[in-house]
Coordinates of N, CA and C in Angstrom, one line a residue:
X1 N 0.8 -1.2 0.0 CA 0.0 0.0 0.0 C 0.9 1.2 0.0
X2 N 0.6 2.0 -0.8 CA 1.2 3.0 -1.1 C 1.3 4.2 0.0
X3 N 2.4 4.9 0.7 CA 2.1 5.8 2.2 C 1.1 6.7 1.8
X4 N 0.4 7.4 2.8 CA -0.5 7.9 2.5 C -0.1 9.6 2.3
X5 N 1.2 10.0 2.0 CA 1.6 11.3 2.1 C 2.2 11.2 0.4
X6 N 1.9 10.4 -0.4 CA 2.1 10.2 -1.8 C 1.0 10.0 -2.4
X7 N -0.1 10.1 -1.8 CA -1.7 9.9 -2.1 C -2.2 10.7 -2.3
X8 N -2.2 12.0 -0.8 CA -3.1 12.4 -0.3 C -2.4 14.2 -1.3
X9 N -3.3 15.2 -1.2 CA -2.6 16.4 -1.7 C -2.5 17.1 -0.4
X10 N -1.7 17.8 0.2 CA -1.9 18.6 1.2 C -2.3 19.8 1.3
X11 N -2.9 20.7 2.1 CA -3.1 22.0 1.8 C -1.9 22.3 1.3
X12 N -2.6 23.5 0.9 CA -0.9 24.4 -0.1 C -0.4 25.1 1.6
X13 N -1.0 25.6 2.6 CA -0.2 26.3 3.1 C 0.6 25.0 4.2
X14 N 0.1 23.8 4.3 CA 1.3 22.6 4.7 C 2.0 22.7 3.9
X15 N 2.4 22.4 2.7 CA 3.0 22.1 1.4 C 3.7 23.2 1.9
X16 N 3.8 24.4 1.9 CA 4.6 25.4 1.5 C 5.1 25.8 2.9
X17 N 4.6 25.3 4.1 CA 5.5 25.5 5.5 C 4.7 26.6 6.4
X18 N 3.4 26.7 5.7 CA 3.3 28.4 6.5 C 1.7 27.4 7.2
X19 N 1.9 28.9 8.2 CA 0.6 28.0 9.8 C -0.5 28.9 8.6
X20 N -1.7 28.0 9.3 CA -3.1 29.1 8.9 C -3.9 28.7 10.4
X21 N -4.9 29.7 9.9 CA -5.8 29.9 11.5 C -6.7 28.7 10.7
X22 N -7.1 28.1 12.4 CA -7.9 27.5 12.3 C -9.5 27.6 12.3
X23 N -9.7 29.2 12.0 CA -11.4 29.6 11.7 C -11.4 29.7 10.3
X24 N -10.5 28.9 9.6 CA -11.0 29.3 8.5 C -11.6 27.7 8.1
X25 N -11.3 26.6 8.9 CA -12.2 25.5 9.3 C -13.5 25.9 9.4
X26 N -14.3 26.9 10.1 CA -15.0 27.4 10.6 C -15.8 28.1 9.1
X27 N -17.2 27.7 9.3 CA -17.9 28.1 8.3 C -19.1 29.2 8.7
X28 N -18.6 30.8 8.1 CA -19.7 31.9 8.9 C -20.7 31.6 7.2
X29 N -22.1 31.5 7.5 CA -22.7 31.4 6.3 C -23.2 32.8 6.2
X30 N -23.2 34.1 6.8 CA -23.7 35.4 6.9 C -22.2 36.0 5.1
X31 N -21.1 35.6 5.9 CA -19.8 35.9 4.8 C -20.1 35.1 3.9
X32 N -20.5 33.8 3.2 CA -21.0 33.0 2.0 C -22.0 33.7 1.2
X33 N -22.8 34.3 2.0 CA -24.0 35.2 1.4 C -23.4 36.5 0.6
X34 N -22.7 37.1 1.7 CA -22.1 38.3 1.6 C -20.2 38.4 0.6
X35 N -20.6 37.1 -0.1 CA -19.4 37.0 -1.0 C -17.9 37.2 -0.2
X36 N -17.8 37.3 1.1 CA -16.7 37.9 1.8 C -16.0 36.2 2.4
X37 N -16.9 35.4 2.1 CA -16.0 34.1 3.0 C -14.8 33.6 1.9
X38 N -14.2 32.7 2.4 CA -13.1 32.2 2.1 C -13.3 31.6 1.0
X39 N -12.6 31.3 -0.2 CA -13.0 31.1 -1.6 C -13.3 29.8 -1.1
X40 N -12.6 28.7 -0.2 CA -13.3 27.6 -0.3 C -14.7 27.2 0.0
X41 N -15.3 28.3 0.5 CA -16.9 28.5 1.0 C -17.3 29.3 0.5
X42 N -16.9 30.2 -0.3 CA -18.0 31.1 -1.5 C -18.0 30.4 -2.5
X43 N -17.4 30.1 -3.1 CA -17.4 29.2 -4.6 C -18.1 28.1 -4.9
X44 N -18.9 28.3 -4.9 CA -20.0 26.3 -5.2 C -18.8 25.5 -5.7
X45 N -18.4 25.4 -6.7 CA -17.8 24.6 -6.8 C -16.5 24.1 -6.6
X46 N -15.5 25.0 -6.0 CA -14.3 24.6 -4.7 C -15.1 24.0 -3.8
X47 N -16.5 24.5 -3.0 CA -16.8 23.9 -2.2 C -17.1 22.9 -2.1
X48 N -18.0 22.0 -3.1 CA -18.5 20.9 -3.4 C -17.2 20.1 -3.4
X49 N -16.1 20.3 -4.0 CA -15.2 19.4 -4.2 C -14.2 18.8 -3.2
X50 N -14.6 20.2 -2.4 CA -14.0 19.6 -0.9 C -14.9 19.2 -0.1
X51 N -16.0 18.9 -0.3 CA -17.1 18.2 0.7 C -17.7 16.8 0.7
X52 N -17.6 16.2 1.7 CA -17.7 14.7 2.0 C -19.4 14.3 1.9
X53 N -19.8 14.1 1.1 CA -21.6 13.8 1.5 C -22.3 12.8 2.6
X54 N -21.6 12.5 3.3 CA -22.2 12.1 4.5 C -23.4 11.6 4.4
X55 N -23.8 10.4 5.2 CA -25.0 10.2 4.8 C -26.2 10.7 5.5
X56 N -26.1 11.6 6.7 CA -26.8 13.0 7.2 C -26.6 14.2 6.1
X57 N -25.9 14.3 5.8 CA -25.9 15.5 4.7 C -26.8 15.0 3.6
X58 N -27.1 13.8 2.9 CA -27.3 13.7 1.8 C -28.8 13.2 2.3
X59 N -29.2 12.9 3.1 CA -30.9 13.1 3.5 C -31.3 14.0 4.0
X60 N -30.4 14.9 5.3 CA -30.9 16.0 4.5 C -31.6 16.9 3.3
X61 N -30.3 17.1 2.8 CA -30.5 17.5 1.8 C -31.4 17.5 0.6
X62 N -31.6 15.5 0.3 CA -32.2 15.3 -0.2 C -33.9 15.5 0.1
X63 N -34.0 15.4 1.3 CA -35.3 15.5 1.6 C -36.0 17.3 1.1
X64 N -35.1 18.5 1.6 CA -35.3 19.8 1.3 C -35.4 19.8 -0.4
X65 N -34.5 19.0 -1.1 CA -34.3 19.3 -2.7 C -35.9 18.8 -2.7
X66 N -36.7 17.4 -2.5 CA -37.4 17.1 -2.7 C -38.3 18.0 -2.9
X67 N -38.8 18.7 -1.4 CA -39.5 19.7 -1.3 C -39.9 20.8 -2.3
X68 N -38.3 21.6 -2.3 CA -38.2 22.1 -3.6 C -38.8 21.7 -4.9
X69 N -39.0 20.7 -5.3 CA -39.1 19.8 -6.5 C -40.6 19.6 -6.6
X70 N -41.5 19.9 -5.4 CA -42.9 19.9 -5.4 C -43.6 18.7 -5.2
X71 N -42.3 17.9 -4.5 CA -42.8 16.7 -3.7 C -43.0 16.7 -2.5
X72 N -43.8 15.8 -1.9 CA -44.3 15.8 -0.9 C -44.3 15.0 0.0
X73 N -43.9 13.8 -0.6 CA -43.4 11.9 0.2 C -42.1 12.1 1.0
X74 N -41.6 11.8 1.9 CA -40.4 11.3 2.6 C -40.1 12.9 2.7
X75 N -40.6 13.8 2.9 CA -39.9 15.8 3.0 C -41.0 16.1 4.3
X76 N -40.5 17.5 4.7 CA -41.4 17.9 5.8 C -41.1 19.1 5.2
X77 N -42.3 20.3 5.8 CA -42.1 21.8 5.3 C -40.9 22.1 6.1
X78 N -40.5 22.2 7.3 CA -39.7 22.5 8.2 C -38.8 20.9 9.2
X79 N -37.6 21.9 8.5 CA -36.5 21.3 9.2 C -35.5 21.6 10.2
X80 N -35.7 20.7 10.9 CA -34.1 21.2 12.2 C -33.1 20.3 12.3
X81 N -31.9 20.7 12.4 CA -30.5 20.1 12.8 C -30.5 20.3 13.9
X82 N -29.8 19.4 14.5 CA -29.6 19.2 16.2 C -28.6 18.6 16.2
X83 N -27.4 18.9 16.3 CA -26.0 18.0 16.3 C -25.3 19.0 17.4
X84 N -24.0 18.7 17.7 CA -23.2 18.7 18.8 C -22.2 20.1 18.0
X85 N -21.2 20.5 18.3 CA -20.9 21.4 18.0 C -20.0 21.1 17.0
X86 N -19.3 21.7 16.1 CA -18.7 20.9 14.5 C -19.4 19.7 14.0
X87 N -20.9 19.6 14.6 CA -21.4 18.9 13.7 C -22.3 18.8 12.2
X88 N -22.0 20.1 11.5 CA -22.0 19.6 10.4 C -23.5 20.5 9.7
X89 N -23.8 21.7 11.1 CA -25.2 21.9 10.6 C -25.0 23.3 9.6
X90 N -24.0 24.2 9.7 CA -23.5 25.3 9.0 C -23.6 24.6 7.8
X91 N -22.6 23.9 7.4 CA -22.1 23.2 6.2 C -23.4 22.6 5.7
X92 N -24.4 22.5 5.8 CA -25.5 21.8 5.8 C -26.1 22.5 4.7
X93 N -26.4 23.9 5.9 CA -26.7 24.9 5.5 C -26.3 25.6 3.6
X94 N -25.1 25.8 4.0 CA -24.0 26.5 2.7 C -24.4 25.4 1.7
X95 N -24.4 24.1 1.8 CA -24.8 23.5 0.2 C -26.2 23.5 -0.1
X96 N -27.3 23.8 1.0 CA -28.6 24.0 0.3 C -28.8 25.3 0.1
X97 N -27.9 26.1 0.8 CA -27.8 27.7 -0.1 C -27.1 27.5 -1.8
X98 N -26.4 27.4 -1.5 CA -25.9 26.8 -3.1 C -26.4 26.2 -4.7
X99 N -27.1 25.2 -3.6 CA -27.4 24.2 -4.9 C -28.9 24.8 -4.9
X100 N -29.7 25.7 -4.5 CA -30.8 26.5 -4.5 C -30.4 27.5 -5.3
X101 N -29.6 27.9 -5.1 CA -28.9 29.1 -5.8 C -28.2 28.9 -7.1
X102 N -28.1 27.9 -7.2 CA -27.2 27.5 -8.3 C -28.7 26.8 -9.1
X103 N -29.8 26.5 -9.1 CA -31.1 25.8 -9.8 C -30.3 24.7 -10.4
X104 N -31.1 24.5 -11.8 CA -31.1 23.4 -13.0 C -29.3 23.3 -13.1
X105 N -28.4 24.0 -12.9 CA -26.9 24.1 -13.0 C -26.2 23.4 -11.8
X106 N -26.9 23.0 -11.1 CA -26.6 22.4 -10.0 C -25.8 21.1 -10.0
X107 N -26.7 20.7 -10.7 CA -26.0 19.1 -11.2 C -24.5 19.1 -11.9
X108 N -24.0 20.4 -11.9 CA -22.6 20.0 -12.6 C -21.8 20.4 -11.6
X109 N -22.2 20.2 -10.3 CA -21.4 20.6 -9.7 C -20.9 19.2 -8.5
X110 N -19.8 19.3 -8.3 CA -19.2 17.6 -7.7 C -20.0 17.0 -6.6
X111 N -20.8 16.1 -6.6 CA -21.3 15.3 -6.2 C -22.5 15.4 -6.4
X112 N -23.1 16.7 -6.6 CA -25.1 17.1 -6.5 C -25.2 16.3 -7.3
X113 N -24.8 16.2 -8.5 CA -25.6 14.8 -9.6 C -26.0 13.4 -8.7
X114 N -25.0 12.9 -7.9 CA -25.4 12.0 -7.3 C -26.7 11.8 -6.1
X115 N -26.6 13.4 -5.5 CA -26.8 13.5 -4.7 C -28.5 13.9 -5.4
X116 N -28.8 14.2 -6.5 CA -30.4 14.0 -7.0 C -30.5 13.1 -7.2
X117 N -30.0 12.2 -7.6 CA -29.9 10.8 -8.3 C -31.1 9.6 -7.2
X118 N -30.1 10.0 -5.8 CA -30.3 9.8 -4.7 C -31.6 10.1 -3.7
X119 N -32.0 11.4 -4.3 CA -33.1 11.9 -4.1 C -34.4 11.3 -4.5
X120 N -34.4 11.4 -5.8 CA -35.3 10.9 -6.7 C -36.1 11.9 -7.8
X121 N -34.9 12.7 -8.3 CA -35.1 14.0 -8.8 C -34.4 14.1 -9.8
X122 N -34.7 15.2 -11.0 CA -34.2 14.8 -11.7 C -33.3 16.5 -12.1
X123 N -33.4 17.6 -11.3 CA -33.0 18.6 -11.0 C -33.5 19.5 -10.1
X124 N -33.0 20.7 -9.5 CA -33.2 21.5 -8.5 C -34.2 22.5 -9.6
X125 N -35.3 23.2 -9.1 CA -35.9 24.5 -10.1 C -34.8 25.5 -9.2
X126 N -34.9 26.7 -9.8 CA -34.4 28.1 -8.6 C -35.6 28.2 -8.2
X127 N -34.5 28.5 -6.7 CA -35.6 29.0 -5.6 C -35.2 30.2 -5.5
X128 N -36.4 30.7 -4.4 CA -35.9 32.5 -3.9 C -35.6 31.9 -2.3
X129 N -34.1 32.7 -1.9 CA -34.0 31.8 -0.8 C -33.4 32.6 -0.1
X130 N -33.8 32.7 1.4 CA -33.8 33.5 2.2 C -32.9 33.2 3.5
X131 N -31.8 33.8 3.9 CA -31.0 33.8 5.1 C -31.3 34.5 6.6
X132 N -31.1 33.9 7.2 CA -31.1 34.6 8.8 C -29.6 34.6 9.6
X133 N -29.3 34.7 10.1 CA -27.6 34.3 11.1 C -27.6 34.9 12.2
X134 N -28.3 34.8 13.1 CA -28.3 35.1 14.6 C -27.4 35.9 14.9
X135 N -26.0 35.4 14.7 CA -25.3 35.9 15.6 C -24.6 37.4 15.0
X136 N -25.3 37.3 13.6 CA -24.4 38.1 12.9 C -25.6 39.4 12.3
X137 N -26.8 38.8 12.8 CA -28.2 40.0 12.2 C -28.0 41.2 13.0
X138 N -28.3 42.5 12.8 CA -28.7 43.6 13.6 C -29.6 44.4 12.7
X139 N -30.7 45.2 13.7 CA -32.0 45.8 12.6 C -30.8 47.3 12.4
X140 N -31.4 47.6 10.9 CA -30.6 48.4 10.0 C -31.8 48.7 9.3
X141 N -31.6 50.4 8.4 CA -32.5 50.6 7.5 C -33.0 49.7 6.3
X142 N -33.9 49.3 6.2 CA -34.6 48.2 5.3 C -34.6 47.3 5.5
X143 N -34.3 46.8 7.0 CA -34.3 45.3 7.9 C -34.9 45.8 8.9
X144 N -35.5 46.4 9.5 CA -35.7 46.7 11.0 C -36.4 45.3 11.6
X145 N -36.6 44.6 10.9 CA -37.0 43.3 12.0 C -36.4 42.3 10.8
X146 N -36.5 40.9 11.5 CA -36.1 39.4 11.0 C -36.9 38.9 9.8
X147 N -38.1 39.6 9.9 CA -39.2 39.2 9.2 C -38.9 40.1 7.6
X148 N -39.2 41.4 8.0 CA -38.8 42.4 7.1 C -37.6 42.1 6.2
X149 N -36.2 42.4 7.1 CA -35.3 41.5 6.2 C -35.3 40.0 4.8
X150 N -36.2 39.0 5.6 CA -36.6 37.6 5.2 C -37.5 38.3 4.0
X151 N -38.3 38.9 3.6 CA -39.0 39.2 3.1 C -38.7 40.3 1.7
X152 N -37.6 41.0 2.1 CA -36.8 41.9 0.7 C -36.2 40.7 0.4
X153 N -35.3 39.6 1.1 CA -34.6 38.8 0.4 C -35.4 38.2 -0.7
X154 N -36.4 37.8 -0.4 CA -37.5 36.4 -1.2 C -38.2 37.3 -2.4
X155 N -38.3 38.2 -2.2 CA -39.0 39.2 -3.5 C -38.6 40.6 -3.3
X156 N -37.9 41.3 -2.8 CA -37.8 42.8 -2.6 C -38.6 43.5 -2.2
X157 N -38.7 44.5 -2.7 CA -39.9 45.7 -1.7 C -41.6 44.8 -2.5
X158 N -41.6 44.7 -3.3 CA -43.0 43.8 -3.2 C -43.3 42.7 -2.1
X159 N -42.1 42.1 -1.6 CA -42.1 41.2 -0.3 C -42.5 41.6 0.7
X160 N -42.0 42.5 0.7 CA -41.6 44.0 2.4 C -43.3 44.4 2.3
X161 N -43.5 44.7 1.1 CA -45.5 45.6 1.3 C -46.5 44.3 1.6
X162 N -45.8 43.3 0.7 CA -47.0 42.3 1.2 C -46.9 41.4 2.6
X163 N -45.8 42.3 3.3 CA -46.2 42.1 5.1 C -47.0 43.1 5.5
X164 N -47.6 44.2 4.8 CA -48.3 45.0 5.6 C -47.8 46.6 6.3
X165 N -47.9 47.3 6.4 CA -47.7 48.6 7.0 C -47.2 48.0 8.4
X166 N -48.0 47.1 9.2 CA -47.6 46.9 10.5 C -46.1 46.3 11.0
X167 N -45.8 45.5 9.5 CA -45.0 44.4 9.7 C -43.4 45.4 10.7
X168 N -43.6 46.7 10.4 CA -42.4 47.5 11.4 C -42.4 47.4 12.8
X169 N -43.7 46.8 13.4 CA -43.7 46.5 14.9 C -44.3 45.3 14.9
X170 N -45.3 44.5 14.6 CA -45.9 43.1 14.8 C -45.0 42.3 13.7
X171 N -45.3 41.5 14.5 CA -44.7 39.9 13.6 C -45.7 39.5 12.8
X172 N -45.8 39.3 11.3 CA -46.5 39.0 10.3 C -47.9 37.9 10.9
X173 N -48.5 37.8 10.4 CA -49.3 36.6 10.4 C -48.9 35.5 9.7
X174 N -49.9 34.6 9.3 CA -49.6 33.4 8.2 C -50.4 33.8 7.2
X175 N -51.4 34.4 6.7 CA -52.1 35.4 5.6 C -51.0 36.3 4.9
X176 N -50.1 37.0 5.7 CA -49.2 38.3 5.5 C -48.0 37.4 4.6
X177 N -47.9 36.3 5.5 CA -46.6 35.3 5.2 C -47.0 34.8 3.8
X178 N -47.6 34.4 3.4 CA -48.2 33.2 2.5 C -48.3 34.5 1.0
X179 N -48.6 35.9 1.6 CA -48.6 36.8 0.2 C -47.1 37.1 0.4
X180 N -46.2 36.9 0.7 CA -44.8 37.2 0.8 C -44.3 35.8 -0.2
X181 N -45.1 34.9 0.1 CA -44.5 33.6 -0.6 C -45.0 33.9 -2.1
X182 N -46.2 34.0 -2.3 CA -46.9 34.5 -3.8 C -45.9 35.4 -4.9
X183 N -45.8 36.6 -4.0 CA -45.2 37.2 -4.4 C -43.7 36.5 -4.8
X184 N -42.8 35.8 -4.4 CA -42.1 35.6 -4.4 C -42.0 34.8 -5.8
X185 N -43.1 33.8 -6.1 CA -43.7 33.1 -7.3 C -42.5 32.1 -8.0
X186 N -41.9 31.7 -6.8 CA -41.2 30.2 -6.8 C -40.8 29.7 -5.1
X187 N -40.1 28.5 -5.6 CA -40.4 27.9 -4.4 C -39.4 28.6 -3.5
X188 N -39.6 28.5 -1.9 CA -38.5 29.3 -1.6 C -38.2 28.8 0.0
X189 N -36.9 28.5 0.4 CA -35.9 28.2 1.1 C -35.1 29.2 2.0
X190 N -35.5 29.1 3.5 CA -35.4 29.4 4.2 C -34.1 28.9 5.2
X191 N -33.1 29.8 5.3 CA -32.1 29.0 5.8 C -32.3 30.3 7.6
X192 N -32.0 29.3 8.5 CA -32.2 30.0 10.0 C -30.9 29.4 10.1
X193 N -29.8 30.1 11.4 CA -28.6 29.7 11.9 C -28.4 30.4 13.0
X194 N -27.8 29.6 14.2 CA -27.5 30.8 15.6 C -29.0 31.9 15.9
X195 N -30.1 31.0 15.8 CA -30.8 31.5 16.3 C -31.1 32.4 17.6
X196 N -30.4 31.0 18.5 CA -30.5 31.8 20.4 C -29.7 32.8 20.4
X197 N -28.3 32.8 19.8 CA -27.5 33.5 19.7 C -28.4 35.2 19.3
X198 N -29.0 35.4 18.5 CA -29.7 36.5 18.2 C -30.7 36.2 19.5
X199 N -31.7 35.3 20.5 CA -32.6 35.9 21.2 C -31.6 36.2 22.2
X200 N -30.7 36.0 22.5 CA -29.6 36.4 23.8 C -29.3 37.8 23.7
X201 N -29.1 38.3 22.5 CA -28.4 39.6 22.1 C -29.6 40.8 21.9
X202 N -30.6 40.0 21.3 CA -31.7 40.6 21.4 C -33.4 40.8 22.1
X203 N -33.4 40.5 23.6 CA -33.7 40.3 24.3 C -35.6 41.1 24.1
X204 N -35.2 42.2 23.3 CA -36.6 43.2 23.4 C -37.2 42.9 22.3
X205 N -36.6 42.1 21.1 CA -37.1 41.2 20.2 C -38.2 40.0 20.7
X206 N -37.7 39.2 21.4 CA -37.7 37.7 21.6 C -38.8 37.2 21.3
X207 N -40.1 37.7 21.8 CA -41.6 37.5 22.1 C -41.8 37.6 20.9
X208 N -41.7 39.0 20.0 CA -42.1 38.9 18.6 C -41.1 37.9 17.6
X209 N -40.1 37.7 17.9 CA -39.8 36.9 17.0 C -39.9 35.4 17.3
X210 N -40.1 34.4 17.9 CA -41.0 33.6 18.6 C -42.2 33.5 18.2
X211 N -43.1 34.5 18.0 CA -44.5 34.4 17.0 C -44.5 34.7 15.6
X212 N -42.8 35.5 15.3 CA -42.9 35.0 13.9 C -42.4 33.6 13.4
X213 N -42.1 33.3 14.6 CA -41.2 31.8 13.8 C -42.9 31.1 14.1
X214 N -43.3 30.7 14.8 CA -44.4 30.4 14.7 C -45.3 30.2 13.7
X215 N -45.8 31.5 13.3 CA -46.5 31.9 11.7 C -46.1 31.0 10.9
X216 N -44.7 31.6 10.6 CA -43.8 31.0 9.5 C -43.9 29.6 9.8
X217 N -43.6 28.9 10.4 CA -43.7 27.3 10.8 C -45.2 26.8 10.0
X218 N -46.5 27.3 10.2 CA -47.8 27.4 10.2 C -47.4 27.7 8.4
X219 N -47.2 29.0 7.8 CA -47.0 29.7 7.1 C -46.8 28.4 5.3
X220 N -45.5 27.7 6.0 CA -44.5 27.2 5.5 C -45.4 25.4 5.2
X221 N -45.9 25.3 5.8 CA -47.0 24.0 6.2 C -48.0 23.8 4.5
X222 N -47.8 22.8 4.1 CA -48.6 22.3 2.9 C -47.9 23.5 1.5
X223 N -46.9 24.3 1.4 CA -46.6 25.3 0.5 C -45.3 24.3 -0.5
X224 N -44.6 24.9 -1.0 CA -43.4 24.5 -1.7 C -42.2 25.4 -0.5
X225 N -42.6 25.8 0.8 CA -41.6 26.9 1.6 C -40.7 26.1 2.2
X226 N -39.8 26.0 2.8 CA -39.2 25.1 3.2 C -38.3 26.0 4.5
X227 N -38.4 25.5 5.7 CA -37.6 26.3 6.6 C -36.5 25.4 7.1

């Protein structure tokens, strides 16, 4: 058997003798969105090629592609990860940001062909797909709340009106939610992360956002939404 240091490729900054930090292991999906992460996690396809499909990743995954795809067997509207810490739910995240974002082109990217194959699909449509990051949200002009924000993302200011005038101090309903989804007029994928992390920080939020997740949960129930 051949050593495994004649096999394997090493990082370039092993190969070349220089340290690197180790947050760049560390995957912020707020920076993925915001084009600012590390080329190995902005790039669909650097990323794919360095990614292991796991068989938690790939039911995942598969189950949300499903969804997307306007099936309804073996998928749920709403999904949660629950793992231990570097377990795998960030990274989770970043390839159903991806391969949503990447639609019908998805498939050429290292492994998703298998990974529809696997599904029982035969491509991703584009979705409109929507980010949250707890740890990294703060209300700003044209975000003032979680909802607000979620809602320019999925369709823009047609999103933002069809929460209503109120949506600047109440948490939407499931009527307000569902014309935010219309509007949006494809299927659409909701990525949440570091949740608590934002109710800790944001304390005078909590209540209302709590009944928006709520809605949304309700909202998201029998649609093509996927949280």
């Amino acid at each position: 058997m051949e050593p495994w240091y004649k096999i394997v490729t090493l990082r370039k900054e092993v190969r070349e003798g220089r340290s690197f930090s180790p947050d760049e292991f560390a995957i912020a999906l707020e920076q993925v969105v915001a084009k600012t992460a590390p080329v190995d996690y902005r790039d669909p396809a650097q990323f794919f090629s360095r990614t292991c499909f796991t068989r938690a990743l790939k039911e995942h995954a598969g189950m949300v592609l499903r969804r997307l795809s306007g099936k309804t067997e073996n998928t749920a509207p709403v999904l949660t990860l629950i793992t231990q810490f570097g377990g795998g739910k960030t990274h989770t995240l970043t390839s159903l940001y991806h391969i949503a974002n990447a639609g019908v082109e998805a498939a050429r990217l290292s492994g998703v062909s298998n990974l529809l194959n696997e599904a029982g699909i035969a491509e991703t449509p584009p979705a409109r797909v929507g980010v949250f990051v707890g740890n990294a949200w703060d209300p700003a002009k044209g975000r003032e709340t979680p909802w607000i924000d979620l809602a320019r993302q999925l369709a823009g200011d047609q999103g933002v009106a069809a929460l209503g005038a109120v949506a600047r101090t109440t948490p939407p309903g499931t009527d307000a939610l569902a014309k935010v989804f219309a509007v949006a007029d494809a299927p659409v994928l909701l990525l949440f992360d570091e949740v608590l992390n934002f109710v800790n920080r944001h304390r005078d939020m909590a209540e209302h956002f709590h009944a928006f997740l709520q809605n949304l949960t309700v909202a998201v129930t029998g649609t093509l939404g996927r949280l």
